[in-house]
Tab-separated table of C-alpha atoms and ligand atoms in Angstrom:
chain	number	residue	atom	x	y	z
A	527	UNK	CA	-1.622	10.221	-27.910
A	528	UNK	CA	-3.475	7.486	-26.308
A	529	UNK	CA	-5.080	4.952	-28.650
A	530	UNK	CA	-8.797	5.503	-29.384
A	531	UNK	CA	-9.034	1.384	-28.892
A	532	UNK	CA	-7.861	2.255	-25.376
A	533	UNK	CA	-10.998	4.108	-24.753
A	534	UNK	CA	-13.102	0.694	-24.867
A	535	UNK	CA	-13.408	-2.617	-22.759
A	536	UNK	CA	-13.319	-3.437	-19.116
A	537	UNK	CA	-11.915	-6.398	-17.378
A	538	UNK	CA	-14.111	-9.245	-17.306
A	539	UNK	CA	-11.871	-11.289	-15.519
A	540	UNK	CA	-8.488	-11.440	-12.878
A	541	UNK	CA	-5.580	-9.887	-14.612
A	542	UNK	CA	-1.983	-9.716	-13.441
A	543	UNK	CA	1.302	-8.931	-14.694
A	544	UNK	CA	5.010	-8.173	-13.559
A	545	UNK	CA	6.969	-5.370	-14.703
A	546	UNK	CA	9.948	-3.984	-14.348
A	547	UNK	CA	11.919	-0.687	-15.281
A	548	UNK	CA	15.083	1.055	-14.339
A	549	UNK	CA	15.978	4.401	-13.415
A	550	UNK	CA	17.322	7.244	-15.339
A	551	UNK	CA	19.820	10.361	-14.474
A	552	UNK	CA	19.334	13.083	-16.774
A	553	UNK	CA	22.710	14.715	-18.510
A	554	UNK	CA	20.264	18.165	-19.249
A	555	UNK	CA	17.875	18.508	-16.871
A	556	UNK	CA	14.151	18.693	-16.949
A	557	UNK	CA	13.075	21.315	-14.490
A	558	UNK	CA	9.013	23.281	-15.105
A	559	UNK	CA	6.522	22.171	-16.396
A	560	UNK	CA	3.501	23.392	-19.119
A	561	UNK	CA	0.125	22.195	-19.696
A	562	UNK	CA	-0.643	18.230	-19.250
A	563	UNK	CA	2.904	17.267	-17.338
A	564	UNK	CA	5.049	18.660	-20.185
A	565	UNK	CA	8.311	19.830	-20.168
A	566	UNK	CA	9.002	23.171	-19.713
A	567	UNK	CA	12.329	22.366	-21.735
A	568	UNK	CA	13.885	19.166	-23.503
A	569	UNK	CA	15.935	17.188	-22.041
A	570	UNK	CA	18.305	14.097	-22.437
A	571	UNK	CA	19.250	11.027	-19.980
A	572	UNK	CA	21.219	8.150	-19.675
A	573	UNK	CA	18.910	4.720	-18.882
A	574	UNK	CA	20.698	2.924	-16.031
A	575	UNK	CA	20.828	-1.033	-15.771
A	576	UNK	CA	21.089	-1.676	-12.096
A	577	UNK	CA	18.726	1.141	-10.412
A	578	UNK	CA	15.371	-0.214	-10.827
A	579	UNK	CA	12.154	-1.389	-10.057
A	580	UNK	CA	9.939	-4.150	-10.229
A	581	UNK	CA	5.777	-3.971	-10.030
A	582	UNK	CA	2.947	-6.381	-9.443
A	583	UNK	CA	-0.055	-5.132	-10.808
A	584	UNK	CA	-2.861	-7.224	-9.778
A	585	UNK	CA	-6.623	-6.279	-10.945
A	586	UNK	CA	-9.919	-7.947	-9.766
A	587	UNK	CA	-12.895	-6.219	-11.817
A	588	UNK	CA	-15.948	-4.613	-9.806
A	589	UNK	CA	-18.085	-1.818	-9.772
A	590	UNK	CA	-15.991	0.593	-8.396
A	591	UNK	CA	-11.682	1.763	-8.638
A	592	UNK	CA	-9.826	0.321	-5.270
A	593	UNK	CA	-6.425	0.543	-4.680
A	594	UNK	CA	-4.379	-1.400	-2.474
A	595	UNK	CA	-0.425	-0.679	-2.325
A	596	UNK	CA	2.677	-2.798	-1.209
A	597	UNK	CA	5.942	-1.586	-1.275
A	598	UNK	CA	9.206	-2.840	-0.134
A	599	UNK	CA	7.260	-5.485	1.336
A	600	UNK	CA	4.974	-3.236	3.235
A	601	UNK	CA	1.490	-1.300	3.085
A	602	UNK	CA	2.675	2.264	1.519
A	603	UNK	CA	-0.453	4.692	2.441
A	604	UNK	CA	1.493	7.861	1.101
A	605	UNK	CA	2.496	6.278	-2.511
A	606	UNK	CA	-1.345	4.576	-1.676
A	607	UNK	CA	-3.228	8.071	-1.978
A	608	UNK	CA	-1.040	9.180	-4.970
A	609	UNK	CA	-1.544	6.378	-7.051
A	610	UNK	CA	-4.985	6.063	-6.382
A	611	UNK	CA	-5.799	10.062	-7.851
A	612	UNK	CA	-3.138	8.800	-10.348
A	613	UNK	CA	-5.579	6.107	-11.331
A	614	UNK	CA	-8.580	7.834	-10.604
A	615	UNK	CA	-7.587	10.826	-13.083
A	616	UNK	CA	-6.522	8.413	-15.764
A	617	UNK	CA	-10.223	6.481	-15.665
A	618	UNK	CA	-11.306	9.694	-16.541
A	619	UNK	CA	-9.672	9.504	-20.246
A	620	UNK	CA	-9.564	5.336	-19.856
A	621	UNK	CA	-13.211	4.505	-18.091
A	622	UNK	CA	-11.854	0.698	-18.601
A	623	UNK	CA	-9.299	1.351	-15.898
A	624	UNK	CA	-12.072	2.504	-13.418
A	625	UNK	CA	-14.061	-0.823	-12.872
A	626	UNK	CA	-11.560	-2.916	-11.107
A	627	UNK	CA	-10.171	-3.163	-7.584
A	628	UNK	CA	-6.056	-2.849	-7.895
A	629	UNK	CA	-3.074	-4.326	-6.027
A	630	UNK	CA	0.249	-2.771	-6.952
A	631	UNK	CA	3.277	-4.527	-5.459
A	632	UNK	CA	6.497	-2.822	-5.729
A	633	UNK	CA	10.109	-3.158	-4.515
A	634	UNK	CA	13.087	-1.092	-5.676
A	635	UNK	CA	16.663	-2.385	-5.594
A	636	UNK	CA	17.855	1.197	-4.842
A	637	UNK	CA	16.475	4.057	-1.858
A	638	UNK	CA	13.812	5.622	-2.714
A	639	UNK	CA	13.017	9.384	-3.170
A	640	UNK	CA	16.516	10.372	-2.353
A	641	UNK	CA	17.309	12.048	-5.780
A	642	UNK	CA	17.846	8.148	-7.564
A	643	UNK	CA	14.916	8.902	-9.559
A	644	UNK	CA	12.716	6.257	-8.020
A	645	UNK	CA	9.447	8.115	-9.058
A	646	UNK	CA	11.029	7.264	-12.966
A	647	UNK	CA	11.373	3.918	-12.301
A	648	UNK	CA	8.441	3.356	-10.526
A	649	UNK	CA	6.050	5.070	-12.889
A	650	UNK	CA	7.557	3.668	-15.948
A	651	UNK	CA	7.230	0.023	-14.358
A	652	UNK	CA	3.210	0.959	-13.391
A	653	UNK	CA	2.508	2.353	-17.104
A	654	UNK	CA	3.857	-0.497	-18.293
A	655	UNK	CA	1.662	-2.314	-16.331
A	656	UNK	CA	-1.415	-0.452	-17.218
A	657	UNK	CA	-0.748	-0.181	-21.168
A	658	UNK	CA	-0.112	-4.413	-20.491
A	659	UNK	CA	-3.824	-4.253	-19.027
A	660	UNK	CA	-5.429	-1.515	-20.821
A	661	UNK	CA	-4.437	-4.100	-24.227
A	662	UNK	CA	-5.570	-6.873	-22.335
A	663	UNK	CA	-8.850	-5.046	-21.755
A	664	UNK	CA	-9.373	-2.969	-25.219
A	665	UNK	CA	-8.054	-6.556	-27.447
A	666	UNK	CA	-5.207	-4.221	-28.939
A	667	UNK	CA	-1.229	-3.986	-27.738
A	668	UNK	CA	0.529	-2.047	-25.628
A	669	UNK	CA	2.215	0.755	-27.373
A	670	UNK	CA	5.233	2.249	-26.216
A	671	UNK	CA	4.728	5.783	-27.137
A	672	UNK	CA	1.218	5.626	-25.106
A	673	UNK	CA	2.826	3.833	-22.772
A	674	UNK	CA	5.210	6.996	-22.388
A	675	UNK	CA	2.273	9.286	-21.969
A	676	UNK	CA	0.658	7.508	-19.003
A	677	UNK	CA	4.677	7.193	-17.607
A	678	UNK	CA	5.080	10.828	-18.156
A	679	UNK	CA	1.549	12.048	-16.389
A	680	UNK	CA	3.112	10.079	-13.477
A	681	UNK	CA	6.023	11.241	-13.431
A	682	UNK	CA	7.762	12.985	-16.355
A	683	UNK	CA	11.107	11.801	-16.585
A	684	UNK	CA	9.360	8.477	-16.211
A	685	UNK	CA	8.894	8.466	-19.602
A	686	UNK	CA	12.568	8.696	-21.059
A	687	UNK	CA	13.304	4.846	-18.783
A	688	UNK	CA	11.097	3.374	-21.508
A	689	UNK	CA	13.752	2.800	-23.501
A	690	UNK	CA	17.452	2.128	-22.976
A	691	UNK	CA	20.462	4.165	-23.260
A	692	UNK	CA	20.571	7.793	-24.137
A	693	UNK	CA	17.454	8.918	-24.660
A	694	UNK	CA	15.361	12.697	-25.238
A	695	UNK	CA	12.341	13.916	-23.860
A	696	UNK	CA	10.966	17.236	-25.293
A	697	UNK	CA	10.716	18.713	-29.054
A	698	UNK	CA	13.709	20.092	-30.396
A	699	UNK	CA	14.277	20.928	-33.722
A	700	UNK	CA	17.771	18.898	-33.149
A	701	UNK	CA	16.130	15.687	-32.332
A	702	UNK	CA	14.132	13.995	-35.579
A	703	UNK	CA	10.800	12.532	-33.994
A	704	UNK	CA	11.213	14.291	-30.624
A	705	UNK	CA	8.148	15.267	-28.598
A	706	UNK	CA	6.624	16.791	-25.464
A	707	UNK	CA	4.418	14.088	-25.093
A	708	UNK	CA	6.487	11.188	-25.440
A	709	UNK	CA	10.704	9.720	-25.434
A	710	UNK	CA	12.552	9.284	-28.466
A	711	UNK	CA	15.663	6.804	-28.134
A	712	UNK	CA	18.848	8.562	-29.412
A	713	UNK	CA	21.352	5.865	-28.896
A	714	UNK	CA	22.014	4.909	-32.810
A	715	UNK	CA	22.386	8.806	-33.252
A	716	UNK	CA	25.290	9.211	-30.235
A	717	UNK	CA	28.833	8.279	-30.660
A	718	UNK	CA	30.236	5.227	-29.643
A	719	UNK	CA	32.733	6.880	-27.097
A	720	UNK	CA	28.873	7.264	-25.117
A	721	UNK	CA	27.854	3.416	-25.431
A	722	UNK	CA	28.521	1.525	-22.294
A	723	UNK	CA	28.694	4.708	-19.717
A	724	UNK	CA	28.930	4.268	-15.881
A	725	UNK	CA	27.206	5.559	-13.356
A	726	UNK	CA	28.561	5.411	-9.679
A	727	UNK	CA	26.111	6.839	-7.735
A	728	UNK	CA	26.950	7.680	-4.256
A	729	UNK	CA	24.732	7.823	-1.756
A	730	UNK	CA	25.473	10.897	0.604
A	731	UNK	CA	21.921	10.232	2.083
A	732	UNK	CA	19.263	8.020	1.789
A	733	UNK	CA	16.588	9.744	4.230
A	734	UNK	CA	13.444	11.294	2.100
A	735	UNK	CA	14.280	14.521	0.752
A	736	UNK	CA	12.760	17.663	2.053
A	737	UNK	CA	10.624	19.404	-0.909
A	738	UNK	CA	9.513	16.674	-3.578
A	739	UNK	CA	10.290	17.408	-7.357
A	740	UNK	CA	6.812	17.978	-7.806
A	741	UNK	CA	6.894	21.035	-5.629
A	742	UNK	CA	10.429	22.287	-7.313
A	743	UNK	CA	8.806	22.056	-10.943
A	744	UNK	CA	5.313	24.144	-8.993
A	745	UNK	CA	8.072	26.833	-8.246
A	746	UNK	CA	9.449	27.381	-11.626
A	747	UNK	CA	6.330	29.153	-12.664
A	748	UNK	CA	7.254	32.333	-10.893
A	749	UNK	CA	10.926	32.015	-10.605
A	750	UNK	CA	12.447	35.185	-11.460
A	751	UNK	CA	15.161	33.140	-13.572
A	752	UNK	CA	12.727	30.941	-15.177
A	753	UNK	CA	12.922	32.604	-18.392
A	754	UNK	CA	16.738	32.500	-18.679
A	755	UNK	CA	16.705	28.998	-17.242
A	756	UNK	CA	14.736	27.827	-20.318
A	757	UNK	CA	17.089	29.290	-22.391
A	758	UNK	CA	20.134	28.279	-20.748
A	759	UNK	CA	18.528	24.427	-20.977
A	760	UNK	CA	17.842	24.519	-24.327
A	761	UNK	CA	21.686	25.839	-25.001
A	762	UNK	CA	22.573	23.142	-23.091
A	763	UNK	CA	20.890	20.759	-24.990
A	764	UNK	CA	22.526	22.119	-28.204
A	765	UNK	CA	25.618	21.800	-26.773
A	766	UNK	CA	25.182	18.261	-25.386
A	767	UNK	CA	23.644	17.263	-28.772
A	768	UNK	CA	26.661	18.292	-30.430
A	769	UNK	CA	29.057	16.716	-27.899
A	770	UNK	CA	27.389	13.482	-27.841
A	771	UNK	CA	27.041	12.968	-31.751
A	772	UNK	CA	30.490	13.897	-31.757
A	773	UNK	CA	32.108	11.887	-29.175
A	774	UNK	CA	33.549	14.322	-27.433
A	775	UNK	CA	33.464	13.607	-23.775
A	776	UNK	CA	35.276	16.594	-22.204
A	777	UNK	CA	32.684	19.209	-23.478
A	778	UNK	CA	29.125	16.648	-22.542
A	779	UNK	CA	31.099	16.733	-19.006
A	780	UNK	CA	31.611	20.293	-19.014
A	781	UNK	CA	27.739	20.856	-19.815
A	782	UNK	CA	26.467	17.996	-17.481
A	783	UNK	CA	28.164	19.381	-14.255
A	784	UNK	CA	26.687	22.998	-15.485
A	785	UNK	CA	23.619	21.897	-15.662
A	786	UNK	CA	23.257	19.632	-12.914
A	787	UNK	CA	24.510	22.700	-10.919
A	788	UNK	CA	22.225	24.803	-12.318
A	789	UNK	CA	19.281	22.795	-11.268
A	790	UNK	CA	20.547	23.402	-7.558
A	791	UNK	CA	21.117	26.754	-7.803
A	792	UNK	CA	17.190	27.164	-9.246
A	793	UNK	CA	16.086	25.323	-6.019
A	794	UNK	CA	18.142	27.811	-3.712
A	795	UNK	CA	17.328	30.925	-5.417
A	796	UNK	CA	13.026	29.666	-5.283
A	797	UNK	CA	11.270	31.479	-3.028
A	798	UNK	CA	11.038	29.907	-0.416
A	799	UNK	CA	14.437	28.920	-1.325
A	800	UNK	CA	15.806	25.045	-0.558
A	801	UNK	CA	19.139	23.423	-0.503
A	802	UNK	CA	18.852	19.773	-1.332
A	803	UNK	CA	22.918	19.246	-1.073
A	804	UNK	CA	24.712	18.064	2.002
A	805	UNK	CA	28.485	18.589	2.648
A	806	UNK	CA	29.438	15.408	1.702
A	807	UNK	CA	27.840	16.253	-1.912
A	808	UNK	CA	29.816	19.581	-1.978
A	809	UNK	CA	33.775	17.722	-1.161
A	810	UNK	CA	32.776	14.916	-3.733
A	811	UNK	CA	32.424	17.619	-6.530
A	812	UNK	CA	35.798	19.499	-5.088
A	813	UNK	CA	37.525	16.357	-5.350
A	814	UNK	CA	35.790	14.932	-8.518
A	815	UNK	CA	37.418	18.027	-10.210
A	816	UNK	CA	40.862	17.811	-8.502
A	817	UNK	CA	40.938	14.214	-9.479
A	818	UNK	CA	40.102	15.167	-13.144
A	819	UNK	CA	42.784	17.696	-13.461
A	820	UNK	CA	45.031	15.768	-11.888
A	821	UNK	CA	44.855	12.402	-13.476
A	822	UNK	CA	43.197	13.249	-16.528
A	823	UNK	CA	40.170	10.851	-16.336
A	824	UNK	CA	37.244	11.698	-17.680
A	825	UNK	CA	34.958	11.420	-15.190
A	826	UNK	CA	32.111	14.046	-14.502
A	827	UNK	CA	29.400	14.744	-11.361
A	828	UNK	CA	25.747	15.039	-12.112
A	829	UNK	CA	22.987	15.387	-9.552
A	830	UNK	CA	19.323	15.060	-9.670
A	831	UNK	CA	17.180	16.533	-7.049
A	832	UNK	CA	18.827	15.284	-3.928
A	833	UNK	CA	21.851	15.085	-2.174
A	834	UNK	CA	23.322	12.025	-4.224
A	835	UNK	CA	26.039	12.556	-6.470
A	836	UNK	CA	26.290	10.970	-9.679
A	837	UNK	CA	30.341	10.107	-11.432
A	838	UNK	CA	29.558	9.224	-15.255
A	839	UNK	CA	32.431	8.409	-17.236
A	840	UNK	CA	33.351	5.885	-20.145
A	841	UNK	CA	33.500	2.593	-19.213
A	842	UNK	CA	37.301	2.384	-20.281
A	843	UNK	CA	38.139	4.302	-17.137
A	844	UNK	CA	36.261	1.870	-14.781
A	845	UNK	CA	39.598	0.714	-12.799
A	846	UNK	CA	40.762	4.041	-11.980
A	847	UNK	CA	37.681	5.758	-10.795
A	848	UNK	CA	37.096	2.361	-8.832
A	849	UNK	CA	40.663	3.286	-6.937
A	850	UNK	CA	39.845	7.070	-7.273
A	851	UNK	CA	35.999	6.337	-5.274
A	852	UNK	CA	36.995	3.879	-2.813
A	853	UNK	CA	40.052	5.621	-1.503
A	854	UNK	CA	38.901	9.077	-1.282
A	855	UNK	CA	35.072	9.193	-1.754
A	856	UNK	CA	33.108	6.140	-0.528
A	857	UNK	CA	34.057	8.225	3.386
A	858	UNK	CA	31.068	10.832	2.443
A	859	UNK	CA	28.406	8.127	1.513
A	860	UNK	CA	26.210	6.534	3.912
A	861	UNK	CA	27.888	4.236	6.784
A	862	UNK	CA	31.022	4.564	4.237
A	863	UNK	CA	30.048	1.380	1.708
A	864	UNK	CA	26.667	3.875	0.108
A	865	UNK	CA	27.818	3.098	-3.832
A	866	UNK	CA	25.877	1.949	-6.607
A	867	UNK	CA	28.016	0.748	-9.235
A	868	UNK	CA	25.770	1.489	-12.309
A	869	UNK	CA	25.358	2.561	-16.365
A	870	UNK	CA	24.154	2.278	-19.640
A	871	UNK	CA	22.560	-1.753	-19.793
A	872	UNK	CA	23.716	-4.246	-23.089
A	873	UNK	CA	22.063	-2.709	-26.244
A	874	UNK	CA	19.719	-4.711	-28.002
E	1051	LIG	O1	10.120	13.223	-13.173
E	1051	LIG	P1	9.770	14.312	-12.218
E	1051	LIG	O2	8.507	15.007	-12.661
E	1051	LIG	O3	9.716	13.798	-10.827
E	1051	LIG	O4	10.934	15.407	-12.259
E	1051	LIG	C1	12.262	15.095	-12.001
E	1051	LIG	C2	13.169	16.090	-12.624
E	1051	LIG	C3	14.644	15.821	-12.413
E	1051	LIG	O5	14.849	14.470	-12.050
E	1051	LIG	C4	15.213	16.700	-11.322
E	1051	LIG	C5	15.428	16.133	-13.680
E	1051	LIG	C6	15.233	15.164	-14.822
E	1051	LIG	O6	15.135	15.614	-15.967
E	1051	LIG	O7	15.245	13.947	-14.574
């Protein structure tokens, strides 16, 4: 998947470029992993506008691959050491990327590795970086779908905040053009009732969570659900696929809290077994469904790994779950005010 015209070059002179990418919040969940970083399942996200990050890649070249790391306005040794056998293990397949000494500056508007999918944002912003340098280097351009395969060896669901909207990661005979390798952006396929979708994300806690993703994914290899799991995700996916092509809100709402709740329930029933929610996630969900069957707004909870919840809901019910999270939810966030008020950016 990466271009043979990659392969070739290496920086003659000082490069730099900004970047910038948002983050994503998957609807069906990607959760283990085969071969090269692929997924173990497909799944299919919502692009965010709000949640992102920006990068500075700097490169000077030399004999040898240095890495230097900023982030948040500070030297970042742990993100340091991961980037660097990031890097290294890409100049293995890209020797131009290995001559060159490297300063990556990076700030997120949003905390980072509490379940906000900061590792999306952050890779996709760095491959876009590198494919901007690796063109530079090679004389070609910087393709997107390469572009998703260095996002997606950083981090997968990196890949899918490539592109804007609702997008797929995984083959599925659904999905025309889907792969394992790469995104696809479904947004012309999905109803309208799906364009414009919120996000309020709700910050229950923004301290570093306990077991990375990377570790949850390494446990799905002998998880004695695994097998059903799969299954279950690629149901999902049928289901969600049908719902969203449809524009039917109630049933991608129905599947969306199943799944999300299903990805915490295959974290708690590892071995050894970890429980990523807090209490404060488990009364917004109560009340997220009271509130729904009560005032019959559709408005839905996802989670991603962490203890942050996630309301998505059409953007025609903005005022009421405004009222609905600011009377009765924003108590269980962070210091009371822990809210990002987020969604689907302006199509192109
Ligand atoms: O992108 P990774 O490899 O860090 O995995 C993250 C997986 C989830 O965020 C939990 C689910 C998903 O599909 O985004």
């Amino acid at each position: 998947m990466l271009p043979e015209l990659w392969k070739t070059g290496r920086l003659a002179t000082d490069f730099k470029v900004d970047t910038t990418a948002p983050a994503n919040i998957a609807w069906v969940k990607y959760w283990g992993k085969k071969g090269p970083q692929l997924p173990a399942n497909p799944s299919i996200s919502l692009t965010l506008s709000e949640s992102r990050t920006h990068t500075t890649l700097e490169a000077t070249p030399a004999s040898d691959l240095r890495l230097e790391l900023w982030f948040q306005g500070a030297r970042e040794e742990k993100f340091e050491a991961k980037t660097l056998a990031f890097l290294t293990s890409l100049a293995a397949e890209l020797p131009g990327l290995g001559h060159a000494h490297y300063k990556i500056t990076s700030r997120n508007t949003f905390p980072h590795s509490s379940g906000i999918a900061s590792s999306a944002s952050s890779q996709a912003a760095l491959a876009l970086a590198l494919g901007e340098l690796l063109a530079h280097v090679s004389g070609s351009f910087a393709d997107l779908k390469a572009v998703g395969s260095i996002a997606r060896l950083g981090s997968g669901s990196a890949c899918r905040s490539l592109y804007p909207g609702l997008v797929s990661w995984g083959e599925t005979p659904l999905i025309e053009g889907s792969s394992d390798l790469h995104a696809t952006d479904v947004t012309s396929q999905v109803h309208a009732n799906f364009h414009g979708s919120k996000d309020c994300i709700l910050i229950v806690s923004s301290k570093e969570k306990s077991v990375s993703s990377r570790a949850g994914h390494g446990q799905m290899s002998a998880h004695p659900y695994a097998h059903a799991r799969f299954a279950q995700a690629n149901m999902h996916l049928s289901e969600m696929w049908s719902a969203l092509t449809s524009g039917d809100w109630q049933k991608a709402g129905d599947v969306m809290e199943a799944d999300a709740l299903s990805l915490h329930a295959l974290m708690m029933t590892s071995r050894p077994g970890f429980v990523l929610l807090e209490a404060g996630s488990l009364e917004i969900m109560r009340l997220v469904r009271l509130f729904r069957q009560e005032s019959q707004v559709p408005v839905y909870f996802t989670i991603d790994a962490g203890p942050n919840m996630h309301l998505i809901y059409p953007h025609e019910a903005h005022a009421k779950v405004e009222a609905f999270v600011r009377h009765e939810l924003l108590r269980f966030t962070e210091n009371g005010s822990g809210v990002i008020w987020d969604g689907m950016g302006a199509l192109a």
